[in-house]
Coordinates of C-alpha atoms in Angstrom, one line a residue:
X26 CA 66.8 -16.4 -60.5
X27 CA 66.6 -17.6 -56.4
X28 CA 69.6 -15.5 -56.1
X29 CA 67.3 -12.6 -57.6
X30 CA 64.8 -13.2 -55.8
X31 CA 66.1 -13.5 -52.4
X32 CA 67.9 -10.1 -52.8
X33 CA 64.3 -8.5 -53.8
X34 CA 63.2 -10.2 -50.4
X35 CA 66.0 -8.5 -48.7
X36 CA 65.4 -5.1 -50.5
X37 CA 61.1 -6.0 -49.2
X38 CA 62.7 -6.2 -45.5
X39 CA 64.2 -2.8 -45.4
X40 CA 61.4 -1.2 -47.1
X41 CA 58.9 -2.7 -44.6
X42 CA 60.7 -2.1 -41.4
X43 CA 61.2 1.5 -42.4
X44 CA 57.4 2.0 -43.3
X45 CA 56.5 0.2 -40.2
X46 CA 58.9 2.5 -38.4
X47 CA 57.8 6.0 -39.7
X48 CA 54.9 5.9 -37.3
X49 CA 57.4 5.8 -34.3
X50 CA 59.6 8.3 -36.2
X51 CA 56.6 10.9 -35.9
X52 CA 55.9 10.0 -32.5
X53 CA 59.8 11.0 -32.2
X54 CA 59.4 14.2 -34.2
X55 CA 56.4 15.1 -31.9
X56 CA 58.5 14.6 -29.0
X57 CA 61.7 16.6 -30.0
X58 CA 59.7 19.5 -31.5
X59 CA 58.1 19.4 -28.2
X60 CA 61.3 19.5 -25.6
X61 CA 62.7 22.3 -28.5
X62 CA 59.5 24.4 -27.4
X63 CA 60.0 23.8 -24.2
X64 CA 63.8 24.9 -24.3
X65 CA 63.1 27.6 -26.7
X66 CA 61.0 29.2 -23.9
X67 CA 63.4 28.8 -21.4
X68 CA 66.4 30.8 -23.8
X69 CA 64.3 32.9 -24.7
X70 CA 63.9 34.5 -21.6
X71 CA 67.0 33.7 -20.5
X72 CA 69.0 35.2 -22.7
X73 CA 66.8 36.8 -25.4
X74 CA 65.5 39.3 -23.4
X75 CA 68.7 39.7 -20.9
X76 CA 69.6 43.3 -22.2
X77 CA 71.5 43.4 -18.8
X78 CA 74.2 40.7 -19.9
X79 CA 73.8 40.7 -23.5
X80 CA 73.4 44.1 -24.3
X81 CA 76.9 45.9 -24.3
X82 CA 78.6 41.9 -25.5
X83 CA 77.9 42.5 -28.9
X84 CA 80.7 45.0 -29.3
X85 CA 82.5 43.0 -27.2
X86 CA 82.3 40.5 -29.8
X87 CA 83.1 41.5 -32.7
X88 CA 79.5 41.3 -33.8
X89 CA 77.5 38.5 -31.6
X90 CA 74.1 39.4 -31.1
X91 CA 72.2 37.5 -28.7
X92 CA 68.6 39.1 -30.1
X93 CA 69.7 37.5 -33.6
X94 CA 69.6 33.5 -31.9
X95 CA 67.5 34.1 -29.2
X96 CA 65.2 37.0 -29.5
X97 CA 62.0 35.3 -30.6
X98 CA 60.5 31.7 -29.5
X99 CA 61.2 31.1 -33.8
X100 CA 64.7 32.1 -33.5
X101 CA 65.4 30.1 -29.8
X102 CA 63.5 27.1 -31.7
X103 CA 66.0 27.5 -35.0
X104 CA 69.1 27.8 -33.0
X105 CA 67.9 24.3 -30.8
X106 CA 67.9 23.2 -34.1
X107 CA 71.2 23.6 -34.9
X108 CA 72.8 23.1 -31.6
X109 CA 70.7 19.6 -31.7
X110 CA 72.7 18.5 -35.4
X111 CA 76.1 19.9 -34.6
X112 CA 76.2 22.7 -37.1
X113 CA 78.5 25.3 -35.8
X114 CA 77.0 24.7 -32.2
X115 CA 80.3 25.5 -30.2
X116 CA 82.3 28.5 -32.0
X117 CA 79.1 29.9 -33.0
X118 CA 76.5 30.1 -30.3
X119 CA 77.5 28.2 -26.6
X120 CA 80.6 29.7 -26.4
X121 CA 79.3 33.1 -26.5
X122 CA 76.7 32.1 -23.9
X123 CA 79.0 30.5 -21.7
X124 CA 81.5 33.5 -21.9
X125 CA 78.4 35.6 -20.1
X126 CA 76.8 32.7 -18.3
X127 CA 79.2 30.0 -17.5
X128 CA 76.0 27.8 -15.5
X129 CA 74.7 27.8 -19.4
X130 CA 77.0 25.1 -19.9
X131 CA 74.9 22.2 -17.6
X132 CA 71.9 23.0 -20.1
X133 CA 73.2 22.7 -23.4
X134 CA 74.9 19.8 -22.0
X135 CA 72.0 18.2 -21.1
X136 CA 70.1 19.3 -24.5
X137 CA 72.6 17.4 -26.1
X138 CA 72.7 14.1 -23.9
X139 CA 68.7 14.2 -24.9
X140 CA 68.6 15.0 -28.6
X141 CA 71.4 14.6 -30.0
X142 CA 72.6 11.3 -28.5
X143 CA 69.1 10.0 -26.8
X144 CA 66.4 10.7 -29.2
X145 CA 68.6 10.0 -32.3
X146 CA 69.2 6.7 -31.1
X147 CA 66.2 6.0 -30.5
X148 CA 64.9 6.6 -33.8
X149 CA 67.5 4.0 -35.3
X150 CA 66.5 1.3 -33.2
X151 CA 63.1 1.6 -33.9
X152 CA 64.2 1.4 -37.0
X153 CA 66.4 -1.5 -36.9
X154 CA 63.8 -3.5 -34.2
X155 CA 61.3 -2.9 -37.2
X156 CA 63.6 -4.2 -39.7
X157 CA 64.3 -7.5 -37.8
X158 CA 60.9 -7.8 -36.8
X159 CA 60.0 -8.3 -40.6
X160 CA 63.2 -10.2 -41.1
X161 CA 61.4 -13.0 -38.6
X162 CA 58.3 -12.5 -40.6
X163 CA 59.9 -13.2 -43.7
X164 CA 62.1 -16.0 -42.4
X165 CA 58.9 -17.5 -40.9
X166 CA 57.1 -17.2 -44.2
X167 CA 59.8 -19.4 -45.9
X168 CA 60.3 -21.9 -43.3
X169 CA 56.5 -22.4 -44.1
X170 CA 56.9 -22.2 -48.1
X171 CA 60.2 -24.7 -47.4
X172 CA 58.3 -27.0 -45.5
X173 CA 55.3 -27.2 -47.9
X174 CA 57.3 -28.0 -51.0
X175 CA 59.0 -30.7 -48.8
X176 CA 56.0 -32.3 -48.6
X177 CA 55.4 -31.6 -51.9
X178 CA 58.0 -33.7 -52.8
X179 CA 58.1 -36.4 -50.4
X180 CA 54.2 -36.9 -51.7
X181 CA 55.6 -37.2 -55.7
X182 CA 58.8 -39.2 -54.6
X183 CA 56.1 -41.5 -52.8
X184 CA 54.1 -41.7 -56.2
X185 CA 57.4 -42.1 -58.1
X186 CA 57.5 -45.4 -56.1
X187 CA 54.1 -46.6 -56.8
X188 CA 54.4 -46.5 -60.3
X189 CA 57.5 -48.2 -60.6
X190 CA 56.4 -50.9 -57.9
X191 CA 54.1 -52.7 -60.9
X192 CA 53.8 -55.7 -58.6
X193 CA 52.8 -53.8 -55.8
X194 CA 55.3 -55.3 -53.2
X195 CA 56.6 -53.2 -51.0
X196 CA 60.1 -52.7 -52.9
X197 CA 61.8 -52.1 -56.0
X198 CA 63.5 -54.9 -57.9
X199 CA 66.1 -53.5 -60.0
X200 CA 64.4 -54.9 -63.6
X201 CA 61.5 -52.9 -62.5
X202 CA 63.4 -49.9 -62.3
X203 CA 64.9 -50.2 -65.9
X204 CA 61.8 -50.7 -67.3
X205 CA 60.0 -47.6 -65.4
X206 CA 62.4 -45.3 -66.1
X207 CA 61.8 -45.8 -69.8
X208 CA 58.2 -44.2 -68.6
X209 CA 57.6 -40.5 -70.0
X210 CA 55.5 -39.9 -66.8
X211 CA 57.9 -41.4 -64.2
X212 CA 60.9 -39.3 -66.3
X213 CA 59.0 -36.4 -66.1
X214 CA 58.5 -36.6 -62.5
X215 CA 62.0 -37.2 -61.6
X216 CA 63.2 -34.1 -64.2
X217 CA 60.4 -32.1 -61.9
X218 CA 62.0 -32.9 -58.7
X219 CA 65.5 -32.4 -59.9
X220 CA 67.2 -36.0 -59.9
X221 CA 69.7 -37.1 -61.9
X222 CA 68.4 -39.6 -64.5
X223 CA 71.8 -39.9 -67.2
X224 CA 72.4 -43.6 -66.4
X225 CA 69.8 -45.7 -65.0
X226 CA 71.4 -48.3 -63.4
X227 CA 73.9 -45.7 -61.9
X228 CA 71.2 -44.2 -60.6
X229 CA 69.6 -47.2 -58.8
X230 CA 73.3 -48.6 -57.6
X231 CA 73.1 -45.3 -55.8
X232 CA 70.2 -45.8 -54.5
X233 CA 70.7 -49.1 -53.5
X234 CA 73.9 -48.5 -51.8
X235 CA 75.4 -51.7 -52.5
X236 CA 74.6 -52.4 -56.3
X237 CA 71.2 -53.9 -57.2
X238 CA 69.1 -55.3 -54.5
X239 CA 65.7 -54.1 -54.2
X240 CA 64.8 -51.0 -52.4
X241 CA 61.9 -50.1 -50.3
X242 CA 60.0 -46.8 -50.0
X243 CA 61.6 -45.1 -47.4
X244 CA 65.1 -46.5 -48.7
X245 CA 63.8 -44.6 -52.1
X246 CA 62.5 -41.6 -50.9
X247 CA 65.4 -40.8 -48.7
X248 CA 68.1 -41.6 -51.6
X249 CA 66.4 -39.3 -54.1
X250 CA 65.8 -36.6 -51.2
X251 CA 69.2 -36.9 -50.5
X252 CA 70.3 -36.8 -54.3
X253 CA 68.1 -33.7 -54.7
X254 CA 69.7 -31.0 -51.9
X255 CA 72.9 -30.5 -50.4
X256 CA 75.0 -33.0 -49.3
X257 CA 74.7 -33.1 -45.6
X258 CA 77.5 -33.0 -43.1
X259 CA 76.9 -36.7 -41.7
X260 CA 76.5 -37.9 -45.0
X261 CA 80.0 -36.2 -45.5
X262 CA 81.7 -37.7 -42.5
X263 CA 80.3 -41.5 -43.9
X264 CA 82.2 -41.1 -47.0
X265 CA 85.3 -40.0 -45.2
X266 CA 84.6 -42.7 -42.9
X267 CA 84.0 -45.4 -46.0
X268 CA 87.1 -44.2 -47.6
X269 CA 89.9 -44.0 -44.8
X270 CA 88.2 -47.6 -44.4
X271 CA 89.0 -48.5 -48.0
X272 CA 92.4 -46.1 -47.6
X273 CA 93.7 -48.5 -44.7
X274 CA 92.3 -52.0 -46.8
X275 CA 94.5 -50.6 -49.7
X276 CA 97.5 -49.8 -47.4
X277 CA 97.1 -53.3 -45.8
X278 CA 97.1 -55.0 -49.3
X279 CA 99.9 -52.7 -51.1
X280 CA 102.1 -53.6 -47.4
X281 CA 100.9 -57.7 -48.7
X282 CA 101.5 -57.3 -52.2
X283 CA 105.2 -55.8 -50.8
X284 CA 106.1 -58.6 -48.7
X285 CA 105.1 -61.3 -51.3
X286 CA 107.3 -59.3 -53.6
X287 CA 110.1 -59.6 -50.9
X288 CA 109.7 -63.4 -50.3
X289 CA 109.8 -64.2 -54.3
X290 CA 112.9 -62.0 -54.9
X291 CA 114.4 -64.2 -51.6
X292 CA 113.7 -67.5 -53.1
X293 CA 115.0 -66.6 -56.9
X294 CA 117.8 -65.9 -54.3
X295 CA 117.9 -68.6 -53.0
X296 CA 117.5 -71.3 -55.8
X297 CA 120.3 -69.3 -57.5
X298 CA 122.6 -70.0 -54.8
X299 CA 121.1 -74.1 -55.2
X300 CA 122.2 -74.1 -58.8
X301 CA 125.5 -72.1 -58.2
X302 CA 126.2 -74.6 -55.0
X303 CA 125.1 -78.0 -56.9
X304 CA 125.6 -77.7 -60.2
X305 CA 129.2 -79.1 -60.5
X306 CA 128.1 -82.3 -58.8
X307 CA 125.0 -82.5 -60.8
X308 CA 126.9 -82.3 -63.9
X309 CA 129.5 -85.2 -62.3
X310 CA 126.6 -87.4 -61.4
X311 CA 125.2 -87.6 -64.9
X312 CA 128.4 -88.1 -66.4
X313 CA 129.3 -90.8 -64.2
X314 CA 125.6 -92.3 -65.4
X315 CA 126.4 -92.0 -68.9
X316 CA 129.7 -93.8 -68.3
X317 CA 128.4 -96.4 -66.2
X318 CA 125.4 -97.2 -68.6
X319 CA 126.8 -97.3 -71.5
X320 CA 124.6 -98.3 -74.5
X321 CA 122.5 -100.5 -72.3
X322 CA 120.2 -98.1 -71.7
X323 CA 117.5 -97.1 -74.2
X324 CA 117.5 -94.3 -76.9
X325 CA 114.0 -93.4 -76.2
X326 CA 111.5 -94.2 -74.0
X327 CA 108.4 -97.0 -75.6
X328 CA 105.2 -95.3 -76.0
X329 CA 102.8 -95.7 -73.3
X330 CA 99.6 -97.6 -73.4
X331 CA 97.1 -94.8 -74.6
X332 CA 99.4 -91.8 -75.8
X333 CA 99.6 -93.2 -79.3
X334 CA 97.2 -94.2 -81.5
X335 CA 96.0 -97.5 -81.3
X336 CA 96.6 -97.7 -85.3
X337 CA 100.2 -96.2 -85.2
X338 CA 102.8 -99.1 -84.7
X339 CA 105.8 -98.2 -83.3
X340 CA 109.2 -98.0 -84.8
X341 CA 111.3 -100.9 -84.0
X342 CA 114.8 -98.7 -83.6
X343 CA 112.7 -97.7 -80.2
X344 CA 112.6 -100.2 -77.3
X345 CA 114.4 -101.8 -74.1
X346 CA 117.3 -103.2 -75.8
X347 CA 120.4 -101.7 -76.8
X348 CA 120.9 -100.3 -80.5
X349 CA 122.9 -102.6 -82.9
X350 CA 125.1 -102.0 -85.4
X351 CA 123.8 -102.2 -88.9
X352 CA 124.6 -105.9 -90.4
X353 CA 123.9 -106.8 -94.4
X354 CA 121.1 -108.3 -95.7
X355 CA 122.4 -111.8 -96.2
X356 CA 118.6 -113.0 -97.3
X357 CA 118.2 -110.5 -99.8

Protein backbone atom coordinates (compact mmCIF):
# COMPACT_ATOMS: atom_id res chain seq x y z
CA UNK A 1 0.00 0.00 0.00
CA UNK A 2 3.20 2.69 0.59
CA UNK A 3 4.43 1.28 -2.49
CA UNK A 4 0.98 2.45 -4.06
CA UNK A 5 1.04 5.28 -2.71
CA UNK A 6 4.36 6.66 -3.38
CA UNK A 7 3.92 5.88 -7.11
CA UNK A 8 0.42 8.07 -7.07
CA UNK A 9 2.88 10.77 -5.53
CA UNK A 10 5.13 10.36 -8.41
CA UNK A 11 2.21 10.23 -10.93
CA UNK A 12 0.97 13.92 -8.63
CA UNK A 13 4.60 15.36 -9.54
CA UNK A 14 4.30 15.06 -13.24
CA UNK A 15 0.86 16.19 -13.30
CA UNK A 16 1.74 19.33 -11.31
CA UNK A 17 4.86 20.38 -13.00
CA UNK A 18 3.13 20.11 -16.31
CA UNK A 19 0.09 22.21 -15.17
CA UNK A 20 2.42 24.65 -13.52
CA UNK A 21 4.29 24.64 -16.77
CA UNK A 22 1.47 25.23 -19.35
CA UNK A 23 1.55 28.90 -18.43
CA UNK A 24 5.23 29.19 -19.73
CA UNK A 25 4.18 26.95 -22.66
CA UNK A 26 1.69 29.74 -23.81
CA UNK A 27 4.06 32.41 -23.21
CA UNK A 28 6.25 30.08 -25.74
CA UNK A 29 3.43 29.65 -28.13
CA UNK A 30 2.98 33.53 -28.14
CA UNK A 31 6.44 33.94 -28.79
CA UNK A 32 6.90 31.45 -31.79
CA UNK A 33 3.58 32.42 -33.39
CA UNK A 34 5.06 35.80 -33.18
CA UNK A 35 8.77 35.39 -34.87
CA UNK A 36 6.51 32.91 -37.53
CA UNK A 37 4.59 36.41 -38.32
CA UNK A 38 7.39 38.13 -38.39
CA UNK A 39 9.26 35.62 -40.86
CA UNK A 40 6.12 35.02 -42.81
CA UNK A 41 6.27 38.79 -43.74
CA UNK A 42 9.66 38.67 -44.69
CA UNK A 43 9.02 35.41 -47.35
CA UNK A 44 6.33 36.71 -48.31
CA UNK A 45 7.71 39.44 -49.97
CA UNK A 46 10.64 37.84 -50.67
CA UNK A 47 9.72 35.22 -52.57
CA UNK A 48 5.89 35.27 -52.75
CA UNK A 49 5.68 38.13 -54.76
CA UNK A 50 9.24 37.71 -56.74
CA UNK A 51 7.56 36.94 -60.17
CA UNK A 52 11.06 37.93 -61.43
CA UNK A 53 12.85 34.69 -60.01
CA UNK A 54 10.06 32.53 -59.34
CA UNK A 55 7.99 33.04 -62.22
CA UNK A 56 9.44 30.94 -65.19
CA UNK A 57 11.00 28.05 -62.06
CA UNK A 58 7.96 26.39 -61.90
CA UNK A 59 8.38 24.71 -65.28
CA UNK A 60 11.71 24.39 -64.45
CA UNK A 61 10.58 22.30 -61.79
CA UNK A 62 8.61 19.91 -62.65
CA UNK A 63 5.80 21.62 -60.87
CA UNK A 64 7.14 23.97 -57.77
CA UNK A 65 5.16 26.89 -57.32
CA UNK A 66 6.53 29.42 -55.17
CA UNK A 67 2.74 31.28 -55.00
CA UNK A 68 1.45 27.83 -53.50
CA UNK A 69 4.12 28.20 -50.02
CA UNK A 70 4.62 31.65 -50.13
CA UNK A 71 1.94 33.60 -51.79
CA UNK A 72 -0.11 34.81 -48.84
CA UNK A 73 1.08 35.80 -45.06
CA UNK A 74 -1.32 32.26 -44.26
CA UNK A 75 0.52 30.26 -46.64
CA UNK A 76 4.34 31.81 -45.56
CA UNK A 77 3.00 31.24 -41.85
CA UNK A 78 1.93 27.33 -42.76
CA UNK A 79 5.05 26.57 -44.49
CA UNK A 80 7.24 28.19 -41.19
CA UNK A 81 5.25 25.68 -39.81
CA UNK A 82 6.54 22.93 -41.31
CA UNK A 83 9.95 23.96 -41.94
CA UNK A 84 9.92 24.66 -37.91
CA UNK A 85 8.81 20.45 -37.25
CA UNK A 86 10.93 18.93 -39.94
CA UNK A 87 8.17 17.79 -42.22
CA UNK A 88 9.55 17.57 -45.68
CA UNK A 89 11.49 20.96 -45.06
CA UNK A 90 14.54 20.19 -47.31
CA UNK A 91 13.33 18.19 -50.60
CA UNK A 92 10.25 20.03 -50.48
CA UNK A 93 10.58 23.80 -49.91
CA UNK A 94 14.52 25.18 -49.07
CA UNK A 95 15.94 23.43 -51.75
CA UNK A 96 13.91 25.01 -54.28
CA UNK A 97 14.55 28.39 -52.62
CA UNK A 98 18.05 28.03 -52.43
CA UNK A 99 18.37 26.77 -56.13
CA UNK A 100 17.06 30.55 -56.98
CA UNK A 101 18.49 32.29 -53.92
CA UNK A 102 21.41 30.60 -52.51
CA UNK A 103 21.76 33.70 -49.58
CA UNK A 104 18.17 31.94 -48.52
CA UNK A 105 20.20 29.42 -46.92
CA UNK A 106 21.63 31.81 -43.74
CA UNK A 107 17.78 32.45 -43.00
CA UNK A 108 16.23 29.24 -42.79
CA UNK A 109 19.32 28.38 -40.97
CA UNK A 110 18.81 30.67 -38.54
CA UNK A 111 14.90 29.94 -38.27
CA UNK A 112 15.89 26.66 -37.41
CA UNK A 113 18.69 27.37 -34.75
CA UNK A 114 15.57 29.56 -33.06
CA UNK A 115 12.59 27.23 -33.28
CA UNK A 116 13.39 24.21 -33.83
CA UNK A 117 16.36 23.77 -31.56
CA UNK A 118 15.99 26.99 -29.15
CA UNK A 119 12.38 27.46 -28.42
CA UNK A 120 11.70 23.62 -28.29
CA UNK A 121 14.16 23.36 -25.66
CA UNK A 122 13.08 25.71 -23.88
CA UNK A 123 9.72 24.51 -23.48
CA UNK A 124 11.10 21.09 -22.05
CA UNK A 125 12.96 22.65 -19.44
CA UNK A 126 10.39 24.57 -18.24
CA UNK A 127 8.82 21.67 -18.08
CA UNK A 128 11.26 19.56 -16.40
CA UNK A 129 12.45 22.84 -13.83
CA UNK A 130 8.57 22.66 -12.98
CA UNK A 131 8.60 19.03 -12.42
CA UNK A 132 11.60 19.18 -10.03
CA UNK A 133 10.35 22.17 -8.46
CA UNK A 134 7.34 20.09 -7.15
CA UNK A 135 9.51 17.15 -6.70
CA UNK A 136 11.31 19.51 -3.75
CA UNK A 137 7.85 20.37 -2.67
CA UNK A 138 6.80 16.95 -2.26
CA UNK A 139 10.07 15.77 -0.81
CA UNK A 140 9.79 18.74 1.67
CA UNK A 141 6.22 17.73 2.49
CA UNK A 142 7.43 14.23 3.63
CA UNK A 143 10.45 15.13 5.37
CA UNK A 144 7.85 17.18 7.43
CA UNK A 145 5.11 14.17 7.61
CA UNK A 146 8.48 11.84 8.54
CA UNK A 147 9.52 13.98 11.11
CA UNK A 148 6.15 14.35 12.79
CA UNK A 149 5.34 10.69 13.14
CA UNK A 150 8.95 10.49 14.64
CA UNK A 151 7.90 12.38 17.21
CA UNK A 152 4.87 10.60 17.20
CA UNK A 153 6.59 7.78 18.22
CA UNK A 154 9.31 8.71 20.30
CA UNK A 155 6.23 10.45 22.48
CA UNK A 156 4.33 6.68 22.71
CA UNK A 157 7.72 4.85 23.15
CA UNK A 158 8.29 7.42 26.08
CA UNK A 159 4.68 6.51 27.47
CA UNK A 160 5.44 2.75 26.76
CA UNK A 161 8.10 3.34 29.43
CA UNK A 162 6.01 5.02 32.02
CA UNK A 163 3.64 2.45 32.21
CA UNK A 164 5.96 -0.29 32.53
CA UNK A 165 8.15 1.78 35.11
CA UNK A 166 5.29 0.92 38.09
CA UNK A 167 7.94 2.05 40.62
CA UNK A 168 8.60 5.08 38.99
CA UNK A 169 12.51 4.78 38.96
CA UNK A 170 14.07 5.86 36.25
CA UNK A 171 14.62 2.23 34.69
CA UNK A 172 13.17 -0.96 33.84
CA UNK A 173 13.84 -4.00 35.88
CA UNK A 174 13.34 -7.03 33.87
CA UNK A 175 10.28 -8.60 36.25
CA UNK A 176 8.57 -5.36 35.47
CA UNK A 177 8.80 -5.96 31.96
CA UNK A 178 7.24 -9.48 32.07
CA UNK A 179 4.58 -8.42 33.97
CA UNK A 180 3.78 -5.22 31.65
CA UNK A 181 3.80 -6.89 28.66
CA UNK A 182 0.99 -9.13 29.86
CA UNK A 183 -0.91 -5.41 29.65
CA UNK A 184 -3.54 -5.11 26.80
CA UNK A 185 -2.77 -1.34 26.66
CA UNK A 186 1.06 -1.60 26.71
CA UNK A 187 0.61 -4.61 23.85
CA UNK A 188 -1.44 -2.62 21.99
CA UNK A 189 0.96 0.13 21.87
CA UNK A 190 3.90 -1.85 20.94
CA UNK A 191 1.59 -3.76 17.96
CA UNK A 192 0.89 0.20 16.91
CA UNK A 193 4.44 1.13 16.62
CA UNK A 194 5.44 -2.08 14.89
CA UNK A 195 7.74 -4.05 17.50
CA UNK A 196 8.17 -7.39 17.81
CA UNK A 197 6.49 -8.79 20.94
CA UNK A 198 6.63 -12.99 20.17
CA UNK A 199 8.91 -13.74 23.16
CA UNK A 200 9.10 -11.38 25.94
CA UNK A 201 12.15 -11.96 27.46
CA UNK A 202 13.81 -12.14 23.91
CA UNK A 203 12.67 -9.03 23.48
CA UNK A 204 14.09 -7.32 26.59
CA UNK A 205 17.62 -9.38 26.21
CA UNK A 206 17.59 -7.25 23.08
CA UNK A 207 16.99 -4.49 24.57
CA UNK A 208 19.17 -4.91 27.19
CA UNK A 209 22.07 -5.83 25.14
CA UNK A 210 23.64 -7.99 27.59
CA UNK A 211 20.68 -10.20 28.95
CA UNK A 212 18.54 -8.82 31.80
CA UNK A 213 19.76 -5.75 33.55
CA UNK A 214 17.54 -2.94 33.83
CA UNK A 215 17.16 -0.36 31.19
CA UNK A 216 16.64 3.23 31.26
CA UNK A 217 14.51 5.48 28.97
CA UNK A 218 16.78 6.51 26.44
CA UNK A 219 18.33 2.86 26.49
CA UNK A 220 14.52 1.85 25.73
CA UNK A 221 13.45 4.19 23.39
CA UNK A 222 16.47 3.86 21.20
CA UNK A 223 16.27 -0.18 21.15
CA UNK A 224 12.69 -0.19 20.09
CA UNK A 225 13.36 2.77 17.55
CA UNK A 226 16.07 0.83 16.31
CA UNK A 227 13.86 -2.48 16.30
CA UNK A 228 11.22 -0.60 14.44
CA UNK A 229 13.17 0.83 11.01
CA UNK A 230 15.94 -0.31 9.11
CA UNK A 231 18.92 -1.54 10.34
CA UNK A 232 21.42 1.16 10.13
CA UNK A 233 24.82 0.90 8.60
CA UNK A 234 26.81 1.47 11.94
CA UNK A 235 24.66 -0.78 13.66
CA UNK A 236 25.73 -3.18 10.73
CA UNK A 237 29.46 -2.61 11.05
CA UNK A 238 29.01 -3.34 15.21
CA UNK A 239 27.74 -6.69 14.50
CA UNK A 240 30.44 -7.43 12.03
CA UNK A 241 32.74 -6.00 14.44
CA UNK A 242 31.12 -8.20 17.60
CA UNK A 243 31.39 -11.29 15.45
CA UNK A 244 34.96 -11.25 13.83
CA UNK A 245 35.60 -10.59 17.70
CA UNK A 246 33.82 -13.75 18.66
CA UNK A 247 35.19 -15.38 15.01
CA UNK A 248 38.92 -14.73 16.29
CA UNK A 249 37.86 -15.94 20.30
CA UNK A 250 36.55 -19.17 18.54
CA UNK A 251 39.68 -19.55 16.37
CA UNK A 252 41.93 -18.91 19.48
CA UNK A 253 39.98 -21.71 21.48
CA UNK A 254 39.53 -24.35 18.45
CA UNK A 255 43.81 -23.62 17.93
CA UNK A 256 43.68 -24.47 22.31
CA UNK A 257 41.29 -27.23 22.16
CA UNK A 258 44.00 -28.52 19.08
CA UNK A 259 47.05 -28.29 21.06
CA UNK A 260 45.58 -29.95 24.26
CA UNK A 261 44.50 -32.64 21.80
CA UNK A 262 48.21 -32.83 20.63
CA UNK A 263 49.78 -32.98 24.19
CA UNK A 264 47.26 -35.88 25.37
CA UNK A 265 47.84 -38.06 22.15
CA UNK A 266 51.94 -37.28 23.20
CA UNK A 267 51.64 -38.57 26.65
CA UNK A 268 49.35 -41.83 25.73
CA UNK A 269 52.63 -41.89 23.64
CA UNK A 270 54.59 -41.65 25.98
CA UNK A 271 53.37 -43.85 28.93
CA UNK A 272 53.10 -46.52 26.20
CA UNK A 273 56.59 -46.50 25.57
CA UNK A 274 56.94 -46.51 29.90
CA UNK A 275 54.93 -49.73 29.91
CA UNK A 276 56.62 -51.26 26.76
CA UNK A 277 60.23 -50.08 28.32
CA UNK A 278 59.48 -51.30 32.03
CA UNK A 279 57.31 -53.88 32.00
CA UNK A 280 59.78 -56.88 31.90
CA UNK A 281 61.46 -55.64 34.99
CA UNK A 282 58.24 -54.83 36.72
CA UNK A 283 57.06 -58.21 36.15
CA UNK A 284 60.84 -59.61 37.52
CA UNK A 285 60.53 -57.46 40.63
CA UNK A 286 57.22 -58.93 41.75
CA UNK A 287 58.24 -62.30 41.09
CA UNK A 288 61.38 -61.99 42.91
CA UNK A 289 58.80 -60.52 45.91
CA UNK A 290 56.72 -63.37 45.79
CA UNK A 291 59.74 -65.68 46.07
CA UNK A 292 61.39 -63.88 48.65
CA UNK A 293 58.16 -63.61 50.84
CA UNK A 294 56.98 -66.58 50.77
CA UNK A 295 53.93 -67.30 52.89
CA UNK A 296 55.04 -64.84 55.51
CA UNK A 297 53.17 -62.27 54.13
CA UNK A 298 49.44 -61.91 54.70
CA UNK A 299 46.47 -63.11 52.47
CA UNK A 300 44.56 -60.04 52.99
CA UNK A 301 44.97 -56.94 54.39
CA UNK A 302 42.99 -56.52 58.35
CA UNK A 303 40.20 -54.19 58.22
CA UNK A 304 40.87 -50.75 59.20
CA UNK A 305 39.61 -48.95 62.19
CA UNK A 306 36.25 -47.37 60.78
CA UNK A 307 35.60 -49.23 57.30
CA UNK A 308 33.77 -52.00 58.90
CA UNK A 309 31.13 -52.09 61.08
CA UNK A 310 31.75 -51.85 64.53
CA UNK A 311 29.31 -55.04 65.01
CA UNK A 312 31.01 -57.14 62.20
CA UNK A 313 33.88 -59.22 63.75
CA UNK A 314 36.41 -60.16 61.52
CA UNK A 315 37.26 -63.48 60.11
CA UNK A 316 40.09 -65.07 61.85
CA UNK A 317 41.67 -66.70 58.38
CA UNK A 318 42.50 -62.76 57.92
CA UNK A 319 45.43 -61.25 59.79
CA UNK A 320 49.40 -60.59 60.17
CA UNK A 321 50.39 -64.18 60.42
CA UNK A 322 51.03 -66.68 57.99
CA UNK A 323 48.04 -69.26 57.01
CA UNK A 324 48.39 -72.75 58.62
CA UNK A 325 47.65 -75.89 57.48
CA UNK A 326 44.52 -77.42 58.61
CA UNK A 327 45.21 -79.81 61.84
CA UNK A 328 42.20 -82.21 63.44
CA UNK A 329 40.19 -81.47 66.13
CA UNK A 330 41.88 -83.42 68.82
CA UNK A 331 39.30 -81.81 71.57
CA UNK A 332 36.32 -82.70 69.77
Amino acid sequence: QFRQLQSLDDLRVVFDGVAVGTRAILWVVLLVTAFIFICALFLTRQIGHNVAVYGAYRKLSGGWDHDEYFGTMARSMYTLLQVMTLDGWSSSIVRHVINQQYYMVYFFSAFLLVTNYGVVNIVVSVIVQHICVSAQRTEARSYDLALANKKAELEGLVEVFMKVDRDDSGVIEYEEFLEAITNPEVLWRLRALDIPIDSAAKLFTVLSGVGSRPLTRDEFVKGCTKLKGPALGKDLLGIQAQADALGKRMDFLCDSIEESERMIDMLDEITRRMQTRYEPSLQGCRRKIAHAVGGSKPMAQPPREGSEPKNVAASLSVGNRPTLPMFPDLLH
